[in-house]
Each structure stands twice: as structure tokens, then as C-alpha cells.
């Protein structure tokens, strides 16, 4: 099958929906399928109204054992890197199709779509980093020359969410492959098509058959099978705390596989009166508006110093409501619908709760899958909308009086993924950089800004382990200590 689709009347003609196993697209073993509906119109995602994604059952989750040793595991990193680099180039070339597929599956606007570039950058960076996957030697034990070996696990699994599918995929598949493992990735049932498009491109890129396998399917069936699978020795998951907890339990109850969990957030941003207010308002508004607020690290709680609260709210509301909401396939749109009916209804429930527990300062309306950018003020710290992840364009803006109060409130959450502080006082910035309980802290910047070569992950209930250039290479390699006694 050709990897590059042809567009006819604005739609790709050749959308792959089957499972990708051992280098081939196959139907599910039980022939079961599931339907994908476009969020704003609820139409089946296909021109001929017959497109259904295949879902993986138990048989398809097995049979990958030790394939890596015969393919990627026994060759040098530069050889493993070659198909990864080629895939990166193909990712860049196929932007329109990736953007289209994400738009129709989960409502991401095609205008400003850059996930294929981010994914390409990740494949290229990990391709270059292959030689960092190695152990150390030690002469610290008299009479011995000791060393550690770092070796691939064999079969590793990855489970990804729907909100940034291609970026999540690249952050797991690229390090797993460059370290010589075989990967079985399960995409989200809400957005499986870009993963399958990447699978098509992997053939053209020259991936050895079987090193990359892509399953579609629901979490409680195919995701649960992978989490409990006895041949899978490490699993990297991005998604909700609810599913993460089940995966960790399944991992512990099966074969104690290594687990990396990238989970949700309720990220705070603290704005002091010496900050550049226009910039802070624009950056914090973008953080909670981008991807219709469906971002793990979105700053959904903003704490503003009392002296500038009124001015900040004015600036913020202008920035937050300056959107082009509409059809995600229209290049002028920058605010799409929520990903599906479930997300749409969940966000509306939180807005109803917000109206009971605070003051509605902007928006609040919801129609046909779209949620207006919504701001609440005067919400108590222990209110549900202050403590729980909403995953929509809904933000609480609260006033603080002292630095100590701001830090305590920012940290008063079970989550710890990302936090931000806006101030020109370097000492205060460093006090917050140290004091904020989060895996990433932005100073005069906020999410989705991240460091390309730094670790990413959560404190507290936002996760276990880290992803990142060196961290992910490390995570996909087993350790072995070799002790050599010298005669
Ligand atoms: P989700 O947990 O519902 O689903 C994520 C994936 O897990 C899907 O592929 C799903 O099929 C699978 N899954 C669900 N139940 C499972 C089970 N019992 N066993 C195995 N797999 C299972 O999350 P979602 O709605 O797709 O994504 C939104 C969540 O992801 C939010 O909480 C968001 O904060 C989080 N997220 C975190 C990061 C991060 O880097 N920390 C990035 C993106 C999204």
C-alpha cells in the first residue's frame, strides 16, 4: 500500500484502519471493529460512511517475543538510527494528512498543526542519541574490573492518549527502538488514525518488520491485555491517573514489568505585580486555550497578586476570548470542539459546578461540541473545579496577598506536573523554582513550553518516572552489573 495518500475533495482517499503487526496491516483476529466519529458533527469519519477501526484482541497482543534481538537489538545505533531519520523526513512531508486525521478524529484545528514536526524532531534527536545508551566501568573494588551493561528489555509496550497522539507516540517509540527493543503501541480509541498513518510510513522508512507494532482498541480490552502481558517487560503510559493506576496494578500483578506513567495535572501559574502583565496574560491564556484546554500541563489555576488582579483579569479575558472557534478543517480556526461527546459533557458538568462554587467572569456557554473559553473567580481552594482536572478551556483566577500564601495554594493539589511563576525578581523566581512541587517550573513562561533536552514528568499523582532525551533512553534499557576478578 502506498504510504502517501491522495487528497480528493479535501479528504485523503486511502485511510488505514487495520492493525499493524509484523510489518503488515491485518484485520483483528475476531474481526471486531469500532467506529470513529468526528466530534463537532458526530459523522462517521469516512467519505463512504463505512470506515471502522479494527480493535486488537488478546491474540494480537502476543507473538512479539525477542524479535528485537533478531532485528534492531543486534545492530549498532547508527544502523538503528537510519530508519528513524527517514521516518522523521516522511513525517515532515506528510503534514496535511496527519493534520486532517487529527482534525476529524478529535477536533484539532489544522491551522497551526505542528505535531508532525515535533514528532519528527523527537525521532531525529533519539536517532542521534543512540550511543548514549551504555553502562559505566569501575575500578573501585580492589582486584576487580567491574562494569555495567545496558541491554534492551526485548518487548516493550506503549499506551498513548488522544490529545497529542503523534507527539506521545514519538516520545515512546523513538527511544524504545533506538535502544534496540521491539515496541507494541496501543493508540487511543478516540484518535487511532495518525498512529496507523505513521505505521504506513515506517514501511517506507525501512523499519524491519515486527520492530514496531501498532494496535487500535479500547483501554479495558487491548490496553489491559498489554499491561498484564507476560512477554512485555516495560510499559510506558501517557493518560489519566485512573488508567495509570490500573496499569500499574496490572503490571505488578503480572510480571512486575517496569512502568513509566505520564499522567494528568492541575497546573498553577502565579502572577506577581512586577511581572510583564500583557505577556503573562497572553501566555497563560494560550496555555489553557491551546487544544481547547485538553492539555495535561495547561495552567488551569492562576493566582494573581491582589494589587494587579483587576488589570490582569481584563487582559486575560481579552486574550482568552480572542479565538476563531469553528470547523477544525478550516485553516482560520484556532479553537476546535472538545474531542468527543464524553469530553464535551464532562466539561459542562464542571462549568455547572463552577457556577455553584464561584463567579463566572467569562464564557460558560457550550454548543454542538464547542465550549466557550470560561473563567471563574472567587472559587474556594477546596472546590472540585480547583482540585480536579477538567481538560477543557476552563480556568480559575484567584487573588493572593502574600508570597507564602501563593506558594502554599499553588502546591495545594494532588497533581505536580507543571507550574509557572511570573516575576522580575530573580530571588523570588528562584524561591518559587525551588518551592513549587512540580516536574517542570516555568519562570516568565508557562506550558506548553518545555525543554527539548530536559526531563518531563510529574511529581505526586502526576506520574512515575520521566521522559526526556536521556531519561527515555535510560528507561528502555535494563541494567546488568558484571564483576570481573583479576587473577
Ligand atoms: P485515558 O487514561 O482515558 O486513556 C489513555 C490511554 O489509556 C488510551 O489509549 C486508553 O485506551 C488507555 N486505557 C484506558 N483504560 C485503560 C486500562 N484500564 N488499561 C490500559 N489502558 C487503558 O486518558 P485520555 O482521556 O486518553 O487522555 C487524557 C489524559 O491524559 C489526561 O488526564 C491528561 O492529563 C493525560 N495526559 C498526560 C500527559 C503527560 O505527559 N503527563 C500528556 C497527555 C495527556
JSON list of N, CA and C in Angstrom, two decimals, residues 287-358:
[
{"chain": "A", "resi": 287, "resn": "UNK", "atom": "N", "xyz": [-1.98, 29.00, 27.24]},
{"chain": "A", "resi": 287, "resn": "UNK", "atom": "CA", "xyz": [-1.77, 27.70, 27.90]},
{"chain": "A", "resi": 287, "resn": "UNK", "atom": "C", "xyz": [-3.08, 26.95, 28.10]},
{"chain": "A", "resi": 288, "resn": "UNK", "atom": "N", "xyz": [-4.13, 27.66, 28.51]},
{"chain": "A", "resi": 288, "resn": "UNK", "atom": "CA", "xyz": [-5.40, 26.98, 28.81]},
{"chain": "A", "resi": 288, "resn": "UNK", "atom": "C", "xyz": [-6.32, 26.94, 27.59]},
{"chain": "A", "resi": 289, "resn": "UNK", "atom": "N", "xyz": [-5.99, 27.72, 26.57]},
{"chain": "A", "resi": 289, "resn": "UNK", "atom": "CA", "xyz": [-6.84, 27.72, 25.36]},
{"chain": "A", "resi": 289, "resn": "UNK", "atom": "C", "xyz": [-6.36, 26.71, 24.30]},
{"chain": "A", "resi": 290, "resn": "UNK", "atom": "N", "xyz": [-5.04, 26.50, 24.22]},
{"chain": "A", "resi": 290, "resn": "UNK", "atom": "CA", "xyz": [-4.49, 25.67, 23.15]},
{"chain": "A", "resi": 290, "resn": "UNK", "atom": "C", "xyz": [-5.08, 24.26, 23.24]},
{"chain": "A", "resi": 291, "resn": "UNK", "atom": "N", "xyz": [-5.44, 23.70, 22.08]},
{"chain": "A", "resi": 291, "resn": "UNK", "atom": "CA", "xyz": [-6.04, 22.36, 22.00]},
{"chain": "A", "resi": 291, "resn": "UNK", "atom": "C", "xyz": [-7.34, 22.30, 22.82]},
{"chain": "A", "resi": 292, "resn": "UNK", "atom": "N", "xyz": [-8.04, 23.44, 22.85]},
{"chain": "A", "resi": 292, "resn": "UNK", "atom": "CA", "xyz": [-9.31, 23.56, 23.58]},
{"chain": "A", "resi": 292, "resn": "UNK", "atom": "C", "xyz": [-9.17, 23.15, 25.05]},
{"chain": "A", "resi": 293, "resn": "UNK", "atom": "N", "xyz": [-8.01, 23.46, 25.61]},
{"chain": "A", "resi": 293, "resn": "UNK", "atom": "CA", "xyz": [-7.77, 23.18, 27.03]},
{"chain": "A", "resi": 293, "resn": "UNK", "atom": "C", "xyz": [-7.50, 21.72, 27.33]},
{"chain": "A", "resi": 294, "resn": "UNK", "atom": "N", "xyz": [-7.36, 20.90, 26.29]},
{"chain": "A", "resi": 294, "resn": "UNK", "atom": "CA", "xyz": [-7.17, 19.46, 26.50]},
{"chain": "A", "resi": 294, "resn": "UNK", "atom": "C", "xyz": [-5.68, 19.14, 26.53]},
{"chain": "A", "resi": 295, "resn": "UNK", "atom": "N", "xyz": [-5.02, 19.69, 27.53]},
{"chain": "A", "resi": 295, "resn": "UNK", "atom": "CA", "xyz": [-3.56, 19.56, 27.65]},
{"chain": "A", "resi": 295, "resn": "UNK", "atom": "C", "xyz": [-3.25, 19.24, 29.11]},
{"chain": "A", "resi": 296, "resn": "UNK", "atom": "N", "xyz": [-2.45, 18.19, 29.33]},
{"chain": "A", "resi": 296, "resn": "UNK", "atom": "CA", "xyz": [-2.14, 17.75, 30.69]},
{"chain": "A", "resi": 296, "resn": "UNK", "atom": "C", "xyz": [-1.53, 18.86, 31.53]},
{"chain": "A", "resi": 297, "resn": "UNK", "atom": "N", "xyz": [-0.69, 19.71, 30.91]},
{"chain": "A", "resi": 297, "resn": "UNK", "atom": "CA", "xyz": [0.05, 20.72, 31.68]},
{"chain": "A", "resi": 297, "resn": "UNK", "atom": "C", "xyz": [-0.57, 22.12, 31.60]},
{"chain": "A", "resi": 298, "resn": "UNK", "atom": "N", "xyz": [-1.77, 22.24, 31.02]},
{"chain": "A", "resi": 298, "resn": "UNK", "atom": "CA", "xyz": [-2.42, 23.56, 30.89]},
{"chain": "A", "resi": 298, "resn": "UNK", "atom": "C", "xyz": [-2.54, 24.25, 32.25]},
{"chain": "A", "resi": 299, "resn": "UNK", "atom": "N", "xyz": [-2.25, 25.56, 32.32]},
{"chain": "A", "resi": 299, "resn": "UNK", "atom": "CA", "xyz": [-2.38, 26.24, 33.63]},
{"chain": "A", "resi": 299, "resn": "UNK", "atom": "C", "xyz": [-3.87, 26.54, 33.88]},
{"chain": "A", "resi": 300, "resn": "UNK", "atom": "N", "xyz": [-4.48, 25.64, 34.63]},
{"chain": "A", "resi": 300, "resn": "UNK", "atom": "CA", "xyz": [-5.92, 25.75, 34.88]},
{"chain": "A", "resi": 300, "resn": "UNK", "atom": "C", "xyz": [-6.24, 26.48, 36.19]},
{"chain": "A", "resi": 301, "resn": "UNK", "atom": "N", "xyz": [-5.18, 26.83, 36.95]},
{"chain": "A", "resi": 301, "resn": "UNK", "atom": "CA", "xyz": [-5.36, 27.66, 38.17]},
{"chain": "A", "resi": 301, "resn": "UNK", "atom": "C", "xyz": [-4.37, 28.82, 38.07]},
{"chain": "A", "resi": 302, "resn": "UNK", "atom": "N", "xyz": [-4.89, 30.03, 38.15]},
{"chain": "A", "resi": 302, "resn": "UNK", "atom": "CA", "xyz": [-4.00, 31.20, 38.10]},
{"chain": "A", "resi": 302, "resn": "UNK", "atom": "C", "xyz": [-4.17, 31.99, 39.39]},
{"chain": "A", "resi": 303, "resn": "UNK", "atom": "N", "xyz": [-3.06, 32.27, 40.06]},
{"chain": "A", "resi": 303, "resn": "UNK", "atom": "CA", "xyz": [-3.07, 33.05, 41.30]},
{"chain": "A", "resi": 303, "resn": "UNK", "atom": "C", "xyz": [-2.44, 34.41, 41.00]},
{"chain": "A", "resi": 304, "resn": "UNK", "atom": "N", "xyz": [-3.20, 35.49, 41.21]},
{"chain": "A", "resi": 304, "resn": "UNK", "atom": "CA", "xyz": [-2.76, 36.83, 40.85]},
{"chain": "A", "resi": 304, "resn": "UNK", "atom": "C", "xyz": [-2.63, 37.68, 42.12]},
{"chain": "A", "resi": 305, "resn": "UNK", "atom": "N", "xyz": [-1.57, 38.47, 42.19]},
{"chain": "A", "resi": 305, "resn": "UNK", "atom": "CA", "xyz": [-1.38, 39.34, 43.36]},
{"chain": "A", "resi": 305, "resn": "UNK", "atom": "C", "xyz": [-2.52, 40.37, 43.42]},
{"chain": "A", "resi": 306, "resn": "UNK", "atom": "N", "xyz": [-3.00, 40.64, 44.62]},
{"chain": "A", "resi": 306, "resn": "UNK", "atom": "CA", "xyz": [-4.19, 41.50, 44.80]},
{"chain": "A", "resi": 306, "resn": "UNK", "atom": "C", "xyz": [-4.06, 42.86, 44.11]},
{"chain": "A", "resi": 307, "resn": "UNK", "atom": "N", "xyz": [-2.84, 43.43, 44.12]},
{"chain": "A", "resi": 307, "resn": "UNK", "atom": "CA", "xyz": [-2.63, 44.79, 43.60]},
{"chain": "A", "resi": 307, "resn": "UNK", "atom": "C", "xyz": [-2.85, 44.91, 42.09]},
{"chain": "A", "resi": 308, "resn": "UNK", "atom": "N", "xyz": [-2.78, 43.80, 41.38]},
{"chain": "A", "resi": 308, "resn": "UNK", "atom": "CA", "xyz": [-2.91, 43.86, 39.91]},
{"chain": "A", "resi": 308, "resn": "UNK", "atom": "C", "xyz": [-4.03, 42.95, 39.39]},
{"chain": "A", "resi": 309, "resn": "UNK", "atom": "N", "xyz": [-4.83, 42.43, 40.29]},
{"chain": "A", "resi": 309, "resn": "UNK", "atom": "CA", "xyz": [-5.79, 41.39, 39.92]},
{"chain": "A", "resi": 309, "resn": "UNK", "atom": "C", "xyz": [-6.79, 41.89, 38.87]},
{"chain": "A", "resi": 310, "resn": "UNK", "atom": "N", "xyz": [-7.30, 43.10, 39.09]},
{"chain": "A", "resi": 310, "resn": "UNK", "atom": "CA", "xyz": [-8.33, 43.62, 38.18]},
{"chain": "A", "resi": 310, "resn": "UNK", "atom": "C", "xyz": [-7.78, 43.80, 36.76]},
{"chain": "A", "resi": 311, "resn": "UNK", "atom": "N", "xyz": [-6.60, 44.42, 36.69]},
{"chain": "A", "resi": 311, "resn": "UNK", "atom": "CA", "xyz": [-5.96, 44.67, 35.39]},
{"chain": "A", "resi": 311, "resn": "UNK", "atom": "C", "xyz": [-5.63, 43.35, 34.68]},
{"chain": "A", "resi": 312, "resn": "UNK", "atom": "N", "xyz": [-5.09, 42.40, 35.46]},
{"chain": "A", "resi": 312, "resn": "UNK", "atom": "CA", "xyz": [-4.73, 41.11, 34.86]},
{"chain": "A", "resi": 312, "resn": "UNK", "atom": "C", "xyz": [-5.98, 40.42, 34.29]},
{"chain": "A", "resi": 313, "resn": "UNK", "atom": "N", "xyz": [-7.05, 40.45, 35.04]},
{"chain": "A", "resi": 313, "resn": "UNK", "atom": "CA", "xyz": [-8.29, 39.78, 34.58]},
{"chain": "A", "resi": 313, "resn": "UNK", "atom": "C", "xyz": [-8.79, 40.39, 33.27]},
{"chain": "A", "resi": 314, "resn": "UNK", "atom": "N", "xyz": [-8.70, 41.73, 33.17]},
{"chain": "A", "resi": 314, "resn": "UNK", "atom": "CA", "xyz": [-9.11, 42.39, 31.92]},
{"chain": "A", "resi": 314, "resn": "UNK", "atom": "C", "xyz": [-8.27, 41.89, 30.75]},
{"chain": "A", "resi": 315, "resn": "UNK", "atom": "N", "xyz": [-6.95, 41.92, 30.94]},
{"chain": "A", "resi": 315, "resn": "UNK", "atom": "CA", "xyz": [-6.03, 41.50, 29.87]},
{"chain": "A", "resi": 315, "resn": "UNK", "atom": "C", "xyz": [-6.23, 40.04, 29.52]},
{"chain": "A", "resi": 316, "resn": "UNK", "atom": "N", "xyz": [-6.39, 39.23, 30.56]},
{"chain": "A", "resi": 316, "resn": "UNK", "atom": "CA", "xyz": [-6.54, 37.79, 30.35]},
{"chain": "A", "resi": 316, "resn": "UNK", "atom": "C", "xyz": [-7.81, 37.49, 29.55]},
{"chain": "A", "resi": 317, "resn": "UNK", "atom": "N", "xyz": [-8.91, 38.11, 29.95]},
{"chain": "A", "resi": 317, "resn": "UNK", "atom": "CA", "xyz": [-10.19, 37.83, 29.27]},
{"chain": "A", "resi": 317, "resn": "UNK", "atom": "C", "xyz": [-10.14, 38.23, 27.80]},
{"chain": "A", "resi": 318, "resn": "UNK", "atom": "N", "xyz": [-9.46, 39.33, 27.50]},
{"chain": "A", "resi": 318, "resn": "UNK", "atom": "CA", "xyz": [-9.33, 39.74, 26.10]},
{"chain": "A", "resi": 318, "resn": "UNK", "atom": "C", "xyz": [-8.54, 38.68, 25.32]},
{"chain": "A", "resi": 319, "resn": "UNK", "atom": "N", "xyz": [-7.40, 38.28, 25.89]},
{"chain": "A", "resi": 319, "resn": "UNK", "atom": "CA", "xyz": [-6.56, 37.29, 25.20]},
{"chain": "A", "resi": 319, "resn": "UNK", "atom": "C", "xyz": [-7.28, 35.95, 25.06]},
{"chain": "A", "resi": 320, "resn": "UNK", "atom": "N", "xyz": [-7.96, 35.52, 26.12]},
{"chain": "A", "resi": 320, "resn": "UNK", "atom": "CA", "xyz": [-8.59, 34.19, 26.16]},
{"chain": "A", "resi": 320, "resn": "UNK", "atom": "C", "xyz": [-9.78, 34.12, 25.20]},
{"chain": "A", "resi": 321, "resn": "UNK", "atom": "N", "xyz": [-10.46, 35.24, 25.02]},
{"chain": "A", "resi": 321, "resn": "UNK", "atom": "CA", "xyz": [-11.66, 35.19, 24.16]},
{"chain": "A", "resi": 321, "resn": "UNK", "atom": "C", "xyz": [-11.35, 35.56, 22.70]},
{"chain": "A", "resi": 322, "resn": "UNK", "atom": "N", "xyz": [-10.09, 35.90, 22.42]},
{"chain": "A", "resi": 322, "resn": "UNK", "atom": "CA", "xyz": [-9.72, 36.22, 21.03]},
{"chain": "A", "resi": 322, "resn": "UNK", "atom": "C", "xyz": [-9.43, 34.94, 20.26]},
{"chain": "A", "resi": 323, "resn": "UNK", "atom": "N", "xyz": [-10.48, 34.22, 19.94]},
{"chain": "A", "resi": 323, "resn": "UNK", "atom": "CA", "xyz": [-10.29, 32.94, 19.27]},
{"chain": "A", "resi": 323, "resn": "UNK", "atom": "C", "xyz": [-11.14, 32.88, 18.01]},
{"chain": "A", "resi": 324, "resn": "UNK", "atom": "N", "xyz": [-10.76, 31.97, 17.12]},
{"chain": "A", "resi": 324, "resn": "UNK", "atom": "CA", "xyz": [-11.60, 31.65, 15.97]},
{"chain": "A", "resi": 324, "resn": "UNK", "atom": "C", "xyz": [-12.10, 30.22, 16.20]},
{"chain": "A", "resi": 325, "resn": "UNK", "atom": "N", "xyz": [-13.33, 30.14, 16.70]},
{"chain": "A", "resi": 325, "resn": "UNK", "atom": "CA", "xyz": [-13.89, 28.83, 17.01]},
{"chain": "A", "resi": 325, "resn": "UNK", "atom": "C", "xyz": [-14.65, 28.31, 15.78]},
{"chain": "A", "resi": 326, "resn": "UNK", "atom": "N", "xyz": [-14.49, 27.05, 15.44]},
{"chain": "A", "resi": 326, "resn": "UNK", "atom": "CA", "xyz": [-15.25, 26.54, 14.30]},
{"chain": "A", "resi": 326, "resn": "UNK", "atom": "C", "xyz": [-14.73, 25.22, 13.79]},
{"chain": "A", "resi": 327, "resn": "UNK", "atom": "N", "xyz": [-15.05, 24.96, 12.53]},
{"chain": "A", "resi": 327, "resn": "UNK", "atom": "CA", "xyz": [-14.67, 23.70, 11.88]},
{"chain": "A", "resi": 327, "resn": "UNK", "atom": "C", "xyz": [-13.15, 23.53, 11.93]},
{"chain": "A", "resi": 328, "resn": "UNK", "atom": "N", "xyz": [-12.66, 22.45, 12.54]},
{"chain": "A", "resi": 328, "resn": "UNK", "atom": "CA", "xyz": [-11.20, 22.29, 12.65]},
{"chain": "A", "resi": 328, "resn": "UNK", "atom": "C", "xyz": [-10.50, 22.14, 11.30]},
{"chain": "A", "resi": 329, "resn": "UNK", "atom": "N", "xyz": [-11.25, 21.83, 10.24]},
{"chain": "A", "resi": 329, "resn": "UNK", "atom": "CA", "xyz": [-10.63, 21.71, 8.92]},
{"chain": "A", "resi": 329, "resn": "UNK", "atom": "C", "xyz": [-10.46, 23.06, 8.23]},
{"chain": "A", "resi": 330, "resn": "UNK", "atom": "N", "xyz": [-11.05, 24.10, 8.81]},
{"chain": "A", "resi": 330, "resn": "UNK", "atom": "CA", "xyz": [-10.86, 25.45, 8.27]},
{"chain": "A", "resi": 330, "resn": "UNK", "atom": "C", "xyz": [-9.53, 26.02, 8.79]},
{"chain": "A", "resi": 331, "resn": "UNK", "atom": "N", "xyz": [-8.60, 26.36, 7.90]},
{"chain": "A", "resi": 331, "resn": "UNK", "atom": "CA", "xyz": [-7.28, 26.82, 8.38]},
{"chain": "A", "resi": 331, "resn": "UNK", "atom": "C", "xyz": [-7.34, 28.05, 9.28]},
{"chain": "A", "resi": 332, "resn": "UNK", "atom": "N", "xyz": [-8.43, 28.82, 9.24]},
{"chain": "A", "resi": 332, "resn": "UNK", "atom": "CA", "xyz": [-8.52, 30.01, 10.09]},
{"chain": "A", "resi": 332, "resn": "UNK", "atom": "C", "xyz": [-8.92, 29.66, 11.53]},
{"chain": "A", "resi": 333, "resn": "UNK", "atom": "N", "xyz": [-9.42, 28.46, 11.74]},
{"chain": "A", "resi": 333, "resn": "UNK", "atom": "CA", "xyz": [-9.87, 28.07, 13.09]},
{"chain": "A", "resi": 333, "resn": "UNK", "atom": "C", "xyz": [-8.68, 27.82, 14.01]},
{"chain": "A", "resi": 334, "resn": "UNK", "atom": "N", "xyz": [-8.74, 28.38, 15.22]},
{"chain": "A", "resi": 334, "resn": "UNK", "atom": "CA", "xyz": [-7.70, 28.02, 16.20]},
{"chain": "A", "resi": 334, "resn": "UNK", "atom": "C", "xyz": [-8.30, 27.48, 17.50]},
{"chain": "A", "resi": 335, "resn": "UNK", "atom": "N", "xyz": [-9.62, 27.24, 17.49]},
{"chain": "A", "resi": 335, "resn": "UNK", "atom": "CA", "xyz": [-10.24, 26.65, 18.68]},
{"chain": "A", "resi": 335, "resn": "UNK", "atom": "C", "xyz": [-11.30, 25.65, 18.20]},
{"chain": "A", "resi": 336, "resn": "UNK", "atom": "N", "xyz": [-10.99, 24.38, 18.33]},
{"chain": "A", "resi": 336, "resn": "UNK", "atom": "CA", "xyz": [-11.89, 23.33, 17.85]},
{"chain": "A", "resi": 336, "resn": "UNK", "atom": "C", "xyz": [-12.84, 22.87, 18.95]},
{"chain": "A", "resi": 337, "resn": "UNK", "atom": "N", "xyz": [-13.64, 21.85, 18.62]},
{"chain": "A", "resi": 337, "resn": "UNK", "atom": "CA", "xyz": [-14.56, 21.29, 19.62]},
{"chain": "A", "resi": 337, "resn": "UNK", "atom": "C", "xyz": [-13.80, 20.46, 20.65]},
{"chain": "A", "resi": 338, "resn": "UNK", "atom": "N", "xyz": [-14.45, 20.07, 21.72]},
{"chain": "A", "resi": 338, "resn": "UNK", "atom": "CA", "xyz": [-13.85, 19.08, 22.62]},
{"chain": "A", "resi": 338, "resn": "UNK", "atom": "C", "xyz": [-13.79, 17.76, 21.85]},
{"chain": "A", "resi": 339, "resn": "UNK", "atom": "N", "xyz": [-12.93, 16.86, 22.28]},
{"chain": "A", "resi": 339, "resn": "UNK", "atom": "CA", "xyz": [-12.59, 15.69, 21.46]},
{"chain": "A", "resi": 339, "resn": "UNK", "atom": "C", "xyz": [-13.77, 14.77, 21.16]},
{"chain": "A", "resi": 340, "resn": "UNK", "atom": "N", "xyz": [-14.71, 14.67, 22.06]},
{"chain": "A", "resi": 340, "resn": "UNK", "atom": "CA", "xyz": [-15.88, 13.84, 21.79]},
{"chain": "A", "resi": 340, "resn": "UNK", "atom": "C", "xyz": [-17.00, 14.22, 22.76]},
{"chain": "A", "resi": 341, "resn": "UNK", "atom": "N", "xyz": [-18.11, 13.49, 22.63]},
{"chain": "A", "resi": 341, "resn": "UNK", "atom": "CA", "xyz": [-19.29, 13.81, 23.44]},
{"chain": "A", "resi": 341, "resn": "UNK", "atom": "C", "xyz": [-18.98, 13.68, 24.94]},
{"chain": "A", "resi": 342, "resn": "UNK", "atom": "N", "xyz": [-18.18, 12.67, 25.27]},
{"chain": "A", "resi": 342, "resn": "UNK", "atom": "CA", "xyz": [-17.86, 12.44, 26.69]},
{"chain": "A", "resi": 342, "resn": "UNK", "atom": "C", "xyz": [-17.11, 13.65, 27.25]},
{"chain": "A", "resi": 343, "resn": "UNK", "atom": "N", "xyz": [-16.09, 14.10, 26.51]},
{"chain": "A", "resi": 343, "resn": "UNK", "atom": "CA", "xyz": [-15.32, 15.26, 26.97]},
{"chain": "A", "resi": 343, "resn": "UNK", "atom": "C", "xyz": [-16.21, 16.51, 27.06]},
{"chain": "A", "resi": 344, "resn": "UNK", "atom": "N", "xyz": [-17.04, 16.68, 26.04]},
{"chain": "A", "resi": 344, "resn": "UNK", "atom": "CA", "xyz": [-17.93, 17.84, 25.98]},
{"chain": "A", "resi": 344, "resn": "UNK", "atom": "C", "xyz": [-18.85, 17.86, 27.22]},
{"chain": "A", "resi": 345, "resn": "UNK", "atom": "N", "xyz": [-19.41, 16.72, 27.52]},
{"chain": "A", "resi": 345, "resn": "UNK", "atom": "CA", "xyz": [-20.34, 16.66, 28.66]},
{"chain": "A", "resi": 345, "resn": "UNK", "atom": "C", "xyz": [-19.60, 16.79, 30.00]},
{"chain": "A", "resi": 346, "resn": "UNK", "atom": "N", "xyz": [-18.41, 16.22, 30.06]},
{"chain": "A", "resi": 346, "resn": "UNK", "atom": "CA", "xyz": [-17.63, 16.33, 31.31]},
{"chain": "A", "resi": 346, "resn": "UNK", "atom": "C", "xyz": [-17.32, 17.79, 31.62]},
{"chain": "A", "resi": 347, "resn": "UNK", "atom": "N", "xyz": [-16.87, 18.53, 30.60]},
{"chain": "A", "resi": 347, "resn": "UNK", "atom": "CA", "xyz": [-16.51, 19.93, 30.83]},
{"chain": "A", "resi": 347, "resn": "UNK", "atom": "C", "xyz": [-17.76, 20.73, 31.25]},
{"chain": "A", "resi": 348, "resn": "UNK", "atom": "N", "xyz": [-18.89, 20.42, 30.63]},
{"chain": "A", "resi": 348, "resn": "UNK", "atom": "CA", "xyz": [-20.12, 21.14, 31.01]},
{"chain": "A", "resi": 348, "resn": "UNK", "atom": "C", "xyz": [-20.50, 20.87, 32.46]},
{"chain": "A", "resi": 349, "resn": "UNK", "atom": "N", "xyz": [-20.27, 19.65, 32.91]},
{"chain": "A", "resi": 349, "resn": "UNK", "atom": "CA", "xyz": [-20.57, 19.34, 34.33]},
{"chain": "A", "resi": 349, "resn": "UNK", "atom": "C", "xyz": [-19.70, 20.18, 35.25]},
{"chain": "A", "resi": 350, "resn": "UNK", "atom": "N", "xyz": [-18.42, 20.34, 34.87]},
{"chain": "A", "resi": 350, "resn": "UNK", "atom": "CA", "xyz": [-17.53, 21.17, 35.71]},
{"chain": "A", "resi": 350, "resn": "UNK", "atom": "C", "xyz": [-17.94, 22.64, 35.66]},
{"chain": "A", "resi": 351, "resn": "UNK", "atom": "N", "xyz": [-18.42, 23.10, 34.51]},
{"chain": "A", "resi": 351, "resn": "UNK", "atom": "CA", "xyz": [-18.86, 24.50, 34.43]},
{"chain": "A", "resi": 351, "resn": "UNK", "atom": "C", "xyz": [-20.08, 24.71, 35.34]},
{"chain": "A", "resi": 352, "resn": "UNK", "atom": "N", "xyz": [-20.97, 23.73, 35.37]},
{"chain": "A", "resi": 352, "resn": "UNK", "atom": "CA", "xyz": [-22.14, 23.83, 36.26]},
{"chain": "A", "resi": 352, "resn": "UNK", "atom": "C", "xyz": [-21.68, 23.89, 37.71]},
{"chain": "A", "resi": 353, "resn": "UNK", "atom": "N", "xyz": [-20.68, 23.08, 38.05]},
{"chain": "A", "resi": 353, "resn": "UNK", "atom": "CA", "xyz": [-20.15, 23.09, 39.43]},
{"chain": "A", "resi": 353, "resn": "UNK", "atom": "C", "xyz": [-19.50, 24.44, 39.73]},
{"chain": "A", "resi": 354, "resn": "UNK", "atom": "N", "xyz": [-18.80, 24.99, 38.72]},
{"chain": "A", "resi": 354, "resn": "UNK", "atom": "CA", "xyz": [-18.13, 26.28, 38.89]},
{"chain": "A", "resi": 354, "resn": "UNK", "atom": "C", "xyz": [-19.13, 27.39, 39.18]},
{"chain": "A", "resi": 355, "resn": "UNK", "atom": "N", "xyz": [-20.27, 27.33, 38.53]},
{"chain": "A", "resi": 355, "resn": "UNK", "atom": "CA", "xyz": [-21.29, 28.36, 38.76]},
{"chain": "A", "resi": 355, "resn": "UNK", "atom": "C", "xyz": [-21.82, 28.31, 40.18]},
{"chain": "A", "resi": 356, "resn": "UNK", "atom": "N", "xyz": [-21.80, 27.11, 40.78]},
{"chain": "A", "resi": 356, "resn": "UNK", "atom": "CA", "xyz": [-22.24, 26.97, 42.18]},
{"chain": "A", "resi": 356, "resn": "UNK", "atom": "C", "xyz": [-21.15, 27.41, 43.15]},
{"chain": "A", "resi": 357, "resn": "UNK", "atom": "N", "xyz": [-19.87, 27.22, 42.75]},
{"chain": "A", "resi": 357, "resn": "UNK", "atom": "CA", "xyz": [-18.82, 27.45, 43.74]},
{"chain": "A", "resi": 357, "resn": "UNK", "atom": "C", "xyz": [-18.03, 28.74, 43.54]},
{"chain": "A", "resi": 358, "resn": "UNK", "atom": "N", "xyz": [-18.33, 29.51, 42.49]},
{"chain": "A", "resi": 358, "resn": "UNK", "atom": "CA", "xyz": [-17.59, 30.75, 42.27]},
{"chain": "A", "resi": 358, "resn": "UNK", "atom": "C", "xyz": [-18.36, 31.72, 41.39]}
]
